[in-house]
Amino acid sequence: MESHSRRREFEDQALVYLDRVFHLALRLTRNRTEAEDLAQETYLRAFKHFDQFDPGTNCRAWLFAILRNAFVNQVKRQGREVLGLDEGELERLEADVLDGARTIESPEEELLRRVVGADLVAALDRLPLIFREVVVLADVEECSYKEIAQVCGVPMGTVMSRLSRGRRLLRRWLERLARERQGLRSAR
């Protein structure tokens, strides 16, 4: 019976966030198949370690932290750089964001594009992961700074700094796009 009650408690506490976990995985990976795998791995780890979850605390933040750790491990296994960026790299990334980057289509992207707008989705996809994760957690998932700090394992000041830079990159890209479109309309 212990196993059944544990499973039931997990379902009640954690499964309500399945869509949000998948959505965050999709925003981080920018690939539907990888996001599905990452969400599945997150829930497997969460169930395995559910005895470590403190009832009454924020289950969503706990799941997001598991997801983020699984994602970081996945990226490291693939031999890619995860989140460590120095100031020179940050400046280069700002330029890259403005120059453009490849985006990946999926049904969720299509829905988000209709609701939020293609330009914002494209801008989010162009953000380097270090900024994209905090912007998505804050502005899409509506997590508090404290929750984001817990999920990312960084101080709250770092969250605020990354969020500020990420939003600034988004704003610059969208402003540039608006100017380009205005120029096209003026030329007609």
Coordinates of C-alpha atoms in Angstrom, one line a residue:
M1 CA 0.0 0.0 0.0
E2 CA 2.9 2.3 0.7
S3 CA 3.9 2.2 -3.0
H4 CA 0.3 3.0 -4.1
S5 CA 0.0 6.0 -1.8
R6 CA 3.4 7.3 -2.9
R7 CA 2.4 7.0 -6.5
R8 CA -1.0 8.7 -5.8
E9 CA 0.8 11.5 -3.9
F10 CA 3.2 11.9 -6.8
E11 CA 0.4 12.1 -9.3
D12 CA -1.5 14.7 -7.2
Q13 CA 1.6 16.9 -6.6
A14 CA 3.7 16.6 -9.7
L15 CA 1.6 15.5 -12.7
V16 CA -0.4 18.7 -12.7
Y17 CA 2.8 20.4 -14.0
L18 CA 3.4 18.0 -16.9
D19 CA 2.4 20.6 -19.6
R20 CA 4.6 23.3 -18.0
V21 CA 7.5 21.0 -17.6
F22 CA 7.2 20.0 -21.3
H23 CA 6.9 23.7 -22.3
L24 CA 10.0 24.6 -20.4
A25 CA 11.9 21.7 -21.9
L26 CA 10.8 22.8 -25.4
R27 CA 11.9 26.4 -24.8
L28 CA 15.3 25.1 -23.6
T29 CA 15.9 22.5 -26.2
R30 CA 14.1 24.1 -29.1
N31 CA 13.4 20.6 -30.4
R32 CA 10.1 18.7 -29.8
T33 CA 11.7 15.2 -29.6
E34 CA 14.4 16.3 -27.3
A35 CA 11.9 18.1 -25.2
E36 CA 9.7 15.0 -24.9
D37 CA 12.7 13.0 -23.8
L38 CA 13.8 15.6 -21.3
A39 CA 10.3 15.9 -19.8
Q40 CA 10.1 12.1 -19.5
E41 CA 13.6 12.0 -17.9
T42 CA 12.5 14.8 -15.5
Y43 CA 9.5 12.8 -14.3
L44 CA 11.4 9.6 -14.0
R45 CA 14.0 11.3 -11.8
A46 CA 11.3 13.1 -9.8
F47 CA 9.4 9.9 -9.1
K48 CA 12.6 8.1 -8.2
H49 CA 13.5 10.8 -5.7
F50 CA 10.0 11.9 -4.6
D51 CA 10.9 11.0 -1.0
Q52 CA 13.3 14.0 -1.1
F53 CA 10.4 16.4 -2.0
D54 CA 9.2 18.4 1.0
P55 CA 5.4 18.4 0.9
G56 CA 4.0 21.9 1.2
T57 CA 7.0 23.4 -0.8
N58 CA 6.9 24.5 -4.4
C59 CA 6.7 21.3 -6.5
R60 CA 6.8 23.3 -9.8
A61 CA 10.2 24.8 -8.8
W62 CA 11.4 21.4 -7.7
L63 CA 10.5 19.8 -11.1
F64 CA 12.0 22.7 -13.0
A65 CA 15.3 22.3 -11.1
I66 CA 15.3 18.6 -12.0
L67 CA 14.6 19.4 -15.6
R68 CA 17.3 22.0 -15.7
N69 CA 19.9 19.6 -14.2
A70 CA 18.9 16.9 -16.6
F71 CA 19.2 19.4 -19.5
V72 CA 22.6 20.6 -18.4
N73 CA 23.8 16.9 -18.1
Q74 CA 22.4 16.2 -21.5
V75 CA 24.2 19.1 -23.1
K76 CA 27.5 18.2 -21.3
R77 CA 27.2 14.6 -22.6
Q78 CA 26.9 16.0 -26.1
G79 CA 30.1 18.0 -25.5
R80 CA 28.5 21.4 -25.9
E81 CA 29.1 24.4 -23.6
V82 CA 26.2 24.9 -21.2
L83 CA 26.0 28.2 -19.4
G84 CA 29.5 29.4 -18.6
L85 CA 30.0 32.7 -20.5
D86 CA 32.5 35.4 -19.9
E87 CA 31.9 39.0 -20.7
G88 CA 33.5 38.8 -24.2
E89 CA 31.2 35.9 -25.1
L90 CA 28.2 37.8 -23.8
E91 CA 29.0 40.7 -26.1
R92 CA 29.5 38.3 -29.1
L93 CA 26.2 36.6 -28.3
E94 CA 24.4 39.9 -28.2
A95 CA 25.6 40.5 -31.8
D96 CA 24.6 36.9 -32.8
V97 CA 21.1 37.4 -31.4
L98 CA 20.8 40.5 -33.6
D99 CA 22.2 38.8 -36.6
G100 CA 19.8 35.9 -36.4
A101 CA 19.7 32.2 -35.5
R102 CA 18.0 29.0 -36.7
T103 CA 14.5 28.4 -35.1
I104 CA 12.7 25.0 -34.9
E105 CA 9.1 24.5 -35.7
S106 CA 6.7 22.4 -33.7
P107 CA 2.9 22.4 -32.9
E108 CA 3.6 24.1 -29.6
E109 CA 5.6 26.8 -31.4
E110 CA 2.8 27.3 -33.8
L111 CA 0.3 27.8 -31.0
L112 CA 2.6 30.1 -29.1
R113 CA 3.2 32.0 -32.3
R114 CA -0.5 32.6 -32.7
V115 CA -1.0 33.6 -29.1
V116 CA 2.2 35.6 -28.6
G117 CA 3.4 36.5 -32.0
A118 CA 6.0 35.1 -34.4
D119 CA 8.4 37.9 -33.7
L120 CA 8.5 37.3 -29.9
V121 CA 8.9 33.5 -30.4
A122 CA 11.7 34.0 -32.8
A123 CA 13.4 36.5 -30.4
L124 CA 13.1 34.0 -27.5
D125 CA 14.7 31.3 -29.7
R126 CA 17.6 33.6 -30.5
L127 CA 18.4 34.2 -26.9
P128 CA 21.4 32.3 -25.6
L129 CA 20.4 29.6 -23.1
I130 CA 21.8 31.5 -20.2
F131 CA 19.3 34.3 -20.7
R132 CA 16.5 32.3 -22.3
E133 CA 16.0 30.0 -19.3
V134 CA 15.5 32.9 -16.9
V135 CA 13.3 34.9 -19.3
V136 CA 11.1 31.9 -19.9
L137 CA 10.9 31.1 -16.2
A138 CA 10.1 34.7 -15.2
D139 CA 7.9 35.9 -18.1
V140 CA 6.3 32.7 -19.4
E141 CA 6.2 30.4 -16.4
E142 CA 5.7 33.4 -14.0
C143 CA 8.2 32.1 -11.4
S144 CA 9.5 34.4 -8.7
Y145 CA 13.1 35.5 -8.6
K146 CA 13.5 33.2 -5.6
E147 CA 12.1 30.2 -7.5
I148 CA 14.3 30.9 -10.5
A149 CA 17.3 31.1 -8.3
Q150 CA 16.4 27.7 -6.8
V151 CA 15.8 26.2 -10.2
C152 CA 19.1 27.6 -11.7
G153 CA 21.2 27.2 -8.6
V154 CA 22.4 30.8 -8.7
P155 CA 22.0 33.8 -6.4
M156 CA 19.0 36.0 -6.8
G157 CA 21.2 38.8 -8.0
T158 CA 22.5 36.6 -10.9
V159 CA 18.9 35.9 -11.8
M160 CA 18.0 39.6 -11.9
S161 CA 21.1 40.4 -14.0
R162 CA 20.5 37.6 -16.5
L163 CA 16.8 38.6 -16.7
S164 CA 17.7 42.2 -17.3
R165 CA 20.2 41.3 -20.0
G166 CA 17.8 38.8 -21.6
R167 CA 15.0 41.3 -21.7
R168 CA 17.3 43.9 -23.1
L169 CA 18.4 41.5 -25.9
L170 CA 14.8 40.7 -26.7
R171 CA 13.9 44.4 -26.8
R172 CA 16.9 45.3 -29.1
W173 CA 16.0 42.5 -31.5
L174 CA 12.3 43.5 -31.6
E175 CA 13.2 47.2 -32.0
R176 CA 15.6 46.4 -34.9
L177 CA 12.9 44.2 -36.5
A178 CA 10.3 47.0 -36.1
R179 CA 12.7 49.6 -37.7
E180 CA 13.4 47.2 -40.6
R181 CA 9.7 46.7 -41.2
Q182 CA 9.0 50.4 -41.0
G183 CA 11.7 50.9 -43.6
L184 CA 10.1 48.4 -45.8
R185 CA 6.7 50.1 -45.5
S186 CA 8.2 53.5 -46.2
A187 CA 9.9 52.1 -49.3
R188 CA 6.6 50.9 -50.8

